[in-house]
GROMACS .gro file of C-alpha atoms in nm:
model
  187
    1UNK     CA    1   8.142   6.085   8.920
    2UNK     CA    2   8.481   6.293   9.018
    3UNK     CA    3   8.795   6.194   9.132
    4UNK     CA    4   8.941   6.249   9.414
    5UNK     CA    5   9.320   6.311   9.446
    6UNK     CA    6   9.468   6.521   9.196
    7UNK     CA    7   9.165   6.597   8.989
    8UNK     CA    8   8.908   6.835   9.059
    9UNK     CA    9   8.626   6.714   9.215
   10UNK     CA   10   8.339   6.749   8.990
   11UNK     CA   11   8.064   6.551   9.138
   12UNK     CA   12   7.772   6.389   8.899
   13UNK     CA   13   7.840   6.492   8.556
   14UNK     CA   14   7.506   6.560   8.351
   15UNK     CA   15   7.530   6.467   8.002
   16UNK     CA   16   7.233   6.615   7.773
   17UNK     CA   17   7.236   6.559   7.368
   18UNK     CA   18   7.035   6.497   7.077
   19UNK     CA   19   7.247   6.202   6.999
   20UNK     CA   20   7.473   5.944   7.135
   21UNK     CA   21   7.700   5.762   6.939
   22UNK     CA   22   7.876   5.496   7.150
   23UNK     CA   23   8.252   5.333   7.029
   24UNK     CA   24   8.293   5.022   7.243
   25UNK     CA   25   8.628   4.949   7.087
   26UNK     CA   26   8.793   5.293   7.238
   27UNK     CA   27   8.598   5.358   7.502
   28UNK     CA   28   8.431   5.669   7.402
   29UNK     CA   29   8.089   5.890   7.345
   30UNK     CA   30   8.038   6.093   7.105
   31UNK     CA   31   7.744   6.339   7.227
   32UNK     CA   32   7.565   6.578   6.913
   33UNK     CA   33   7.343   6.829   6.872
   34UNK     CA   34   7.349   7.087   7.157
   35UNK     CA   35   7.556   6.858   7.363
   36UNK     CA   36   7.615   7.002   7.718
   37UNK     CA   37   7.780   6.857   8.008
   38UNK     CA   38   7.699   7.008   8.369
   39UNK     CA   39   7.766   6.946   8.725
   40UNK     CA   40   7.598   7.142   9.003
   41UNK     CA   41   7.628   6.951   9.341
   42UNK     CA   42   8.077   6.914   9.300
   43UNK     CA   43   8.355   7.124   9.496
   44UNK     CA   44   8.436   7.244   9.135
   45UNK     CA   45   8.120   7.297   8.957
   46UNK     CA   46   8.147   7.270   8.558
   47UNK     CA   47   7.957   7.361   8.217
   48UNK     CA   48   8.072   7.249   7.897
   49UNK     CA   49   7.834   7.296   7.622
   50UNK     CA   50   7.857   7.251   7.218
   51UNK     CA   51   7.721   7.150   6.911
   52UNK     CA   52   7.943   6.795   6.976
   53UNK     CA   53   8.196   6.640   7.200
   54UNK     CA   54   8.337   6.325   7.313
   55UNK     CA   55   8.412   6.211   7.584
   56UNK     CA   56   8.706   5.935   7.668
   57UNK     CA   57   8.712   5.710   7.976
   58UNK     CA   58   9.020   5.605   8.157
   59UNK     CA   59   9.121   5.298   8.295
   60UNK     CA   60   8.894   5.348   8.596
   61UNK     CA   61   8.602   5.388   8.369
   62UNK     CA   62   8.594   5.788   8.464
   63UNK     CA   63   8.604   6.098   8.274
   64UNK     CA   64   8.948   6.121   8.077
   65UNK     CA   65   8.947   6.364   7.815
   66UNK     CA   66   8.649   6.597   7.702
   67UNK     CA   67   8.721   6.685   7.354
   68UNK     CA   68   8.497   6.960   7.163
   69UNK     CA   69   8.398   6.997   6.814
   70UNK     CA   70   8.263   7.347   6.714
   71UNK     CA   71   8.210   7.610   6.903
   72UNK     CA   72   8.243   7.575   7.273
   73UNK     CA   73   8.168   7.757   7.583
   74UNK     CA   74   8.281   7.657   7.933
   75UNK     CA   75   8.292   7.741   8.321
   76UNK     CA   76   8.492   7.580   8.577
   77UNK     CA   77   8.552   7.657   8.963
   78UNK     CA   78   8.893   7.577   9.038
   79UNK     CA   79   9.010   7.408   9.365
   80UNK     CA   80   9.185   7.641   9.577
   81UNK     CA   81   9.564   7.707   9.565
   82UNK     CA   82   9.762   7.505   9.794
   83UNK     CA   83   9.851   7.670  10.123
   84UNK     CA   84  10.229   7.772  10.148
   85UNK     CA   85  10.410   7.796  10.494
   86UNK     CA   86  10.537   8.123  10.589
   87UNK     CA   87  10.931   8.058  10.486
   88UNK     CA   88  10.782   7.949  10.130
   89UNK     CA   89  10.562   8.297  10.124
   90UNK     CA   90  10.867   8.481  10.112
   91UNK     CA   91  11.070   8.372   9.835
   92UNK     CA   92  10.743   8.172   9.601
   93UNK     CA   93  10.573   8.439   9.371
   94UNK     CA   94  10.216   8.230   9.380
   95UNK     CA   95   9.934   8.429   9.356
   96UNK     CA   96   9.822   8.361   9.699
   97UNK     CA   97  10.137   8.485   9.886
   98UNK     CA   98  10.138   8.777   9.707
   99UNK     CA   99   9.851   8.920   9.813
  100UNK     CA  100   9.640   8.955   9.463
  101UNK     CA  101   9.439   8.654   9.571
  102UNK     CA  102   9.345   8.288   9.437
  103UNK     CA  103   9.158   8.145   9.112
  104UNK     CA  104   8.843   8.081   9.175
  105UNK     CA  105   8.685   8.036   8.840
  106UNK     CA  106   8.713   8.029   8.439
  107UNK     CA  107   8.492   8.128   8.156
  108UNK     CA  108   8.585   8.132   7.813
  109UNK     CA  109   8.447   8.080   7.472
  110UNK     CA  110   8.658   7.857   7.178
  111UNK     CA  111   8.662   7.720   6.888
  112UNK     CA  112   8.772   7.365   7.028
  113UNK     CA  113   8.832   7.275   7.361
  114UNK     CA  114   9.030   6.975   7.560
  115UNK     CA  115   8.989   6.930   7.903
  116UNK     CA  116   9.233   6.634   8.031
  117UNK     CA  117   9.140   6.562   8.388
  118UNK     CA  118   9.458   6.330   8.442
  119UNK     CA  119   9.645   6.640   8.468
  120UNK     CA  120   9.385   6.902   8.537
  121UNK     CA  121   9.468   7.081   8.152
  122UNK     CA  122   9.234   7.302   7.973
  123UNK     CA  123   9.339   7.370   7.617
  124UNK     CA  124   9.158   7.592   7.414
  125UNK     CA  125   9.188   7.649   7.053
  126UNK     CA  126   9.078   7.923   6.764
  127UNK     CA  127   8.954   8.270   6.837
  128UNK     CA  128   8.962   8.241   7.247
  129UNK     CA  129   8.793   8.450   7.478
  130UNK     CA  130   8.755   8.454   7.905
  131UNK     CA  131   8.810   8.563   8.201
  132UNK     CA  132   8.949   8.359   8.509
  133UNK     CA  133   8.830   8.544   8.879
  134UNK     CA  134   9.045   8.612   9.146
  135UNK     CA  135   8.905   8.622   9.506
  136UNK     CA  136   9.161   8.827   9.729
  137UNK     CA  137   9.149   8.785  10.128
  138UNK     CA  138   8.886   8.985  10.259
  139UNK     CA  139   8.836   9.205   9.926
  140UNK     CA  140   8.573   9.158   9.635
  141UNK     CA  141   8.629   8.901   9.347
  142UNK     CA  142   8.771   9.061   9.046
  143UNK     CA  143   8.730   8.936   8.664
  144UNK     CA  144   9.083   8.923   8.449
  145UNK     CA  145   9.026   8.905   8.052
  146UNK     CA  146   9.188   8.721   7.832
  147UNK     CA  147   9.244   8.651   7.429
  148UNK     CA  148   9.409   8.443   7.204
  149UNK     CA  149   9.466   8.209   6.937
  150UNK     CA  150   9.519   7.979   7.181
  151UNK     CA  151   9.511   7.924   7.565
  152UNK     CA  152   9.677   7.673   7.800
  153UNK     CA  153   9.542   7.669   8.178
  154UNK     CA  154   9.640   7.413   8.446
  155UNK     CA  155   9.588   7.401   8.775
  156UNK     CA  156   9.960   7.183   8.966
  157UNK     CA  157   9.797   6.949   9.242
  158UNK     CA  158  10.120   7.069   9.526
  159UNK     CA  159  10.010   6.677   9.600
  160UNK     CA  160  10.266   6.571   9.332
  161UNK     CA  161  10.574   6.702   9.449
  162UNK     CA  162  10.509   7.038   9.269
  163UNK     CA  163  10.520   7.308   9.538
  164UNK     CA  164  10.702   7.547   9.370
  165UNK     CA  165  10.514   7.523   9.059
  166UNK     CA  166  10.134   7.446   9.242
  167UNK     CA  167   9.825   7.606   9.191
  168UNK     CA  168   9.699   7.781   8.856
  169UNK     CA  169   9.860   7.826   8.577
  170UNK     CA  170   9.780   8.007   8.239
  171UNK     CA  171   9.948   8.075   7.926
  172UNK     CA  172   9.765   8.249   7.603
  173UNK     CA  173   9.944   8.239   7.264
  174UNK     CA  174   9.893   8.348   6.935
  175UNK     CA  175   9.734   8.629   6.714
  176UNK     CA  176   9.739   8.956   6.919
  177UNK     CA  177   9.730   8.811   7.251
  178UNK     CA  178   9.594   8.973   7.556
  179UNK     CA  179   9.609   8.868   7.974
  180UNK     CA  180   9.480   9.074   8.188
  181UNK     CA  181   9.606   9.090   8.554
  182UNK     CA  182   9.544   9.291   8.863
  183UNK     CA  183   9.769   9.560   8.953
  184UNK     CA  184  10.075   9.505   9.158
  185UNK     CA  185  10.276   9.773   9.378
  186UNK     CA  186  10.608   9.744   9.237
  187UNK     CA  187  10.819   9.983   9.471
   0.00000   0.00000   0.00000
């Protein structure tokens, strides 16, 4: 089931696999064989699929860490930015008070992935490949590429004494790396 708090909220996790491999001793599953992982009915709906992962439980017995082995391809809605009052709009260069809209989703294709839900990190790893959407007020979703030898995104609960930090974060490294990002009016 998801968290609530600082984590997204997934909902009920569906875990398909050929095989199951349980380790009592740390607390983890390892899932083979065209292993997917998918939830529908959460705020932040999630697909995770590859030819293995494992998955960790923390100390509540939840979802801790999602590790991938082989080639992996995920989607994730993210939770929306936190809202900023007007005196913060002016001076914070989020996304959302500048006008080129909020994170609404990521795709992307890896050679490993990591997804650590105690602080809502995404790592991918080897020959990277996605987009994340950006849904602007009033104004059509747009799709933003990006490529790497590696890729970092986050999204900063503002819950955690993070404000001027919140919201998403992204940071591809490595190789010839590309972002892409919507245009801004500069003058």
């Amino acid at each position: 089931q998801g968290q609530s708090g600082s984590t997204a909220a997934l909902g009920s996790v569906v875990i398909t696999a050929n095989k199951a491999d349980v380790n009592g001793q740390n607390g983890s599953i390892t899932f083979s064989g065209n292993a997917r992982a998918l939830s529908l009915d959460g705020a932040n709906k999630f697909d995770f699929s590859a030819p293995s992962f494992t998955l960790t439980r923390g100390a509540g017995g939840t979802i801790d860490t999602l590790k991938s082995n082989g080639r992996t391809r995920i989607g994730i809605d993210l939770p929306p930015d936190p809202a900023r009052p007007a005196a913060a709009n002016a001076t914070n260069a989020s996304t959302q008070s500048s006008g080129v809209g909020k994170p609404t989703r990521v795709e992307a294709e890896a050679n490993a992935v990591t997804v650590t839900r105690a602080t809502n990190t995404l790592v991918l790893e080897g020959d990277v490949k996605g987009f994340y959407r950006l849904q602007p007020a009033g104004q059509a979703a747009g799709d933003y590429a990006f490529a790497g030898d590696r890729a970092v995104i986050r999204y900063v609960p503002e819950d955690a004494g993070n404000a001027p930090v919140a919201g998403f974060q992204i940071d591809v490294s490595g190789g010839p790396s590309t972002v892409q990002v919507p245009s801004f009016d500069v003058f």
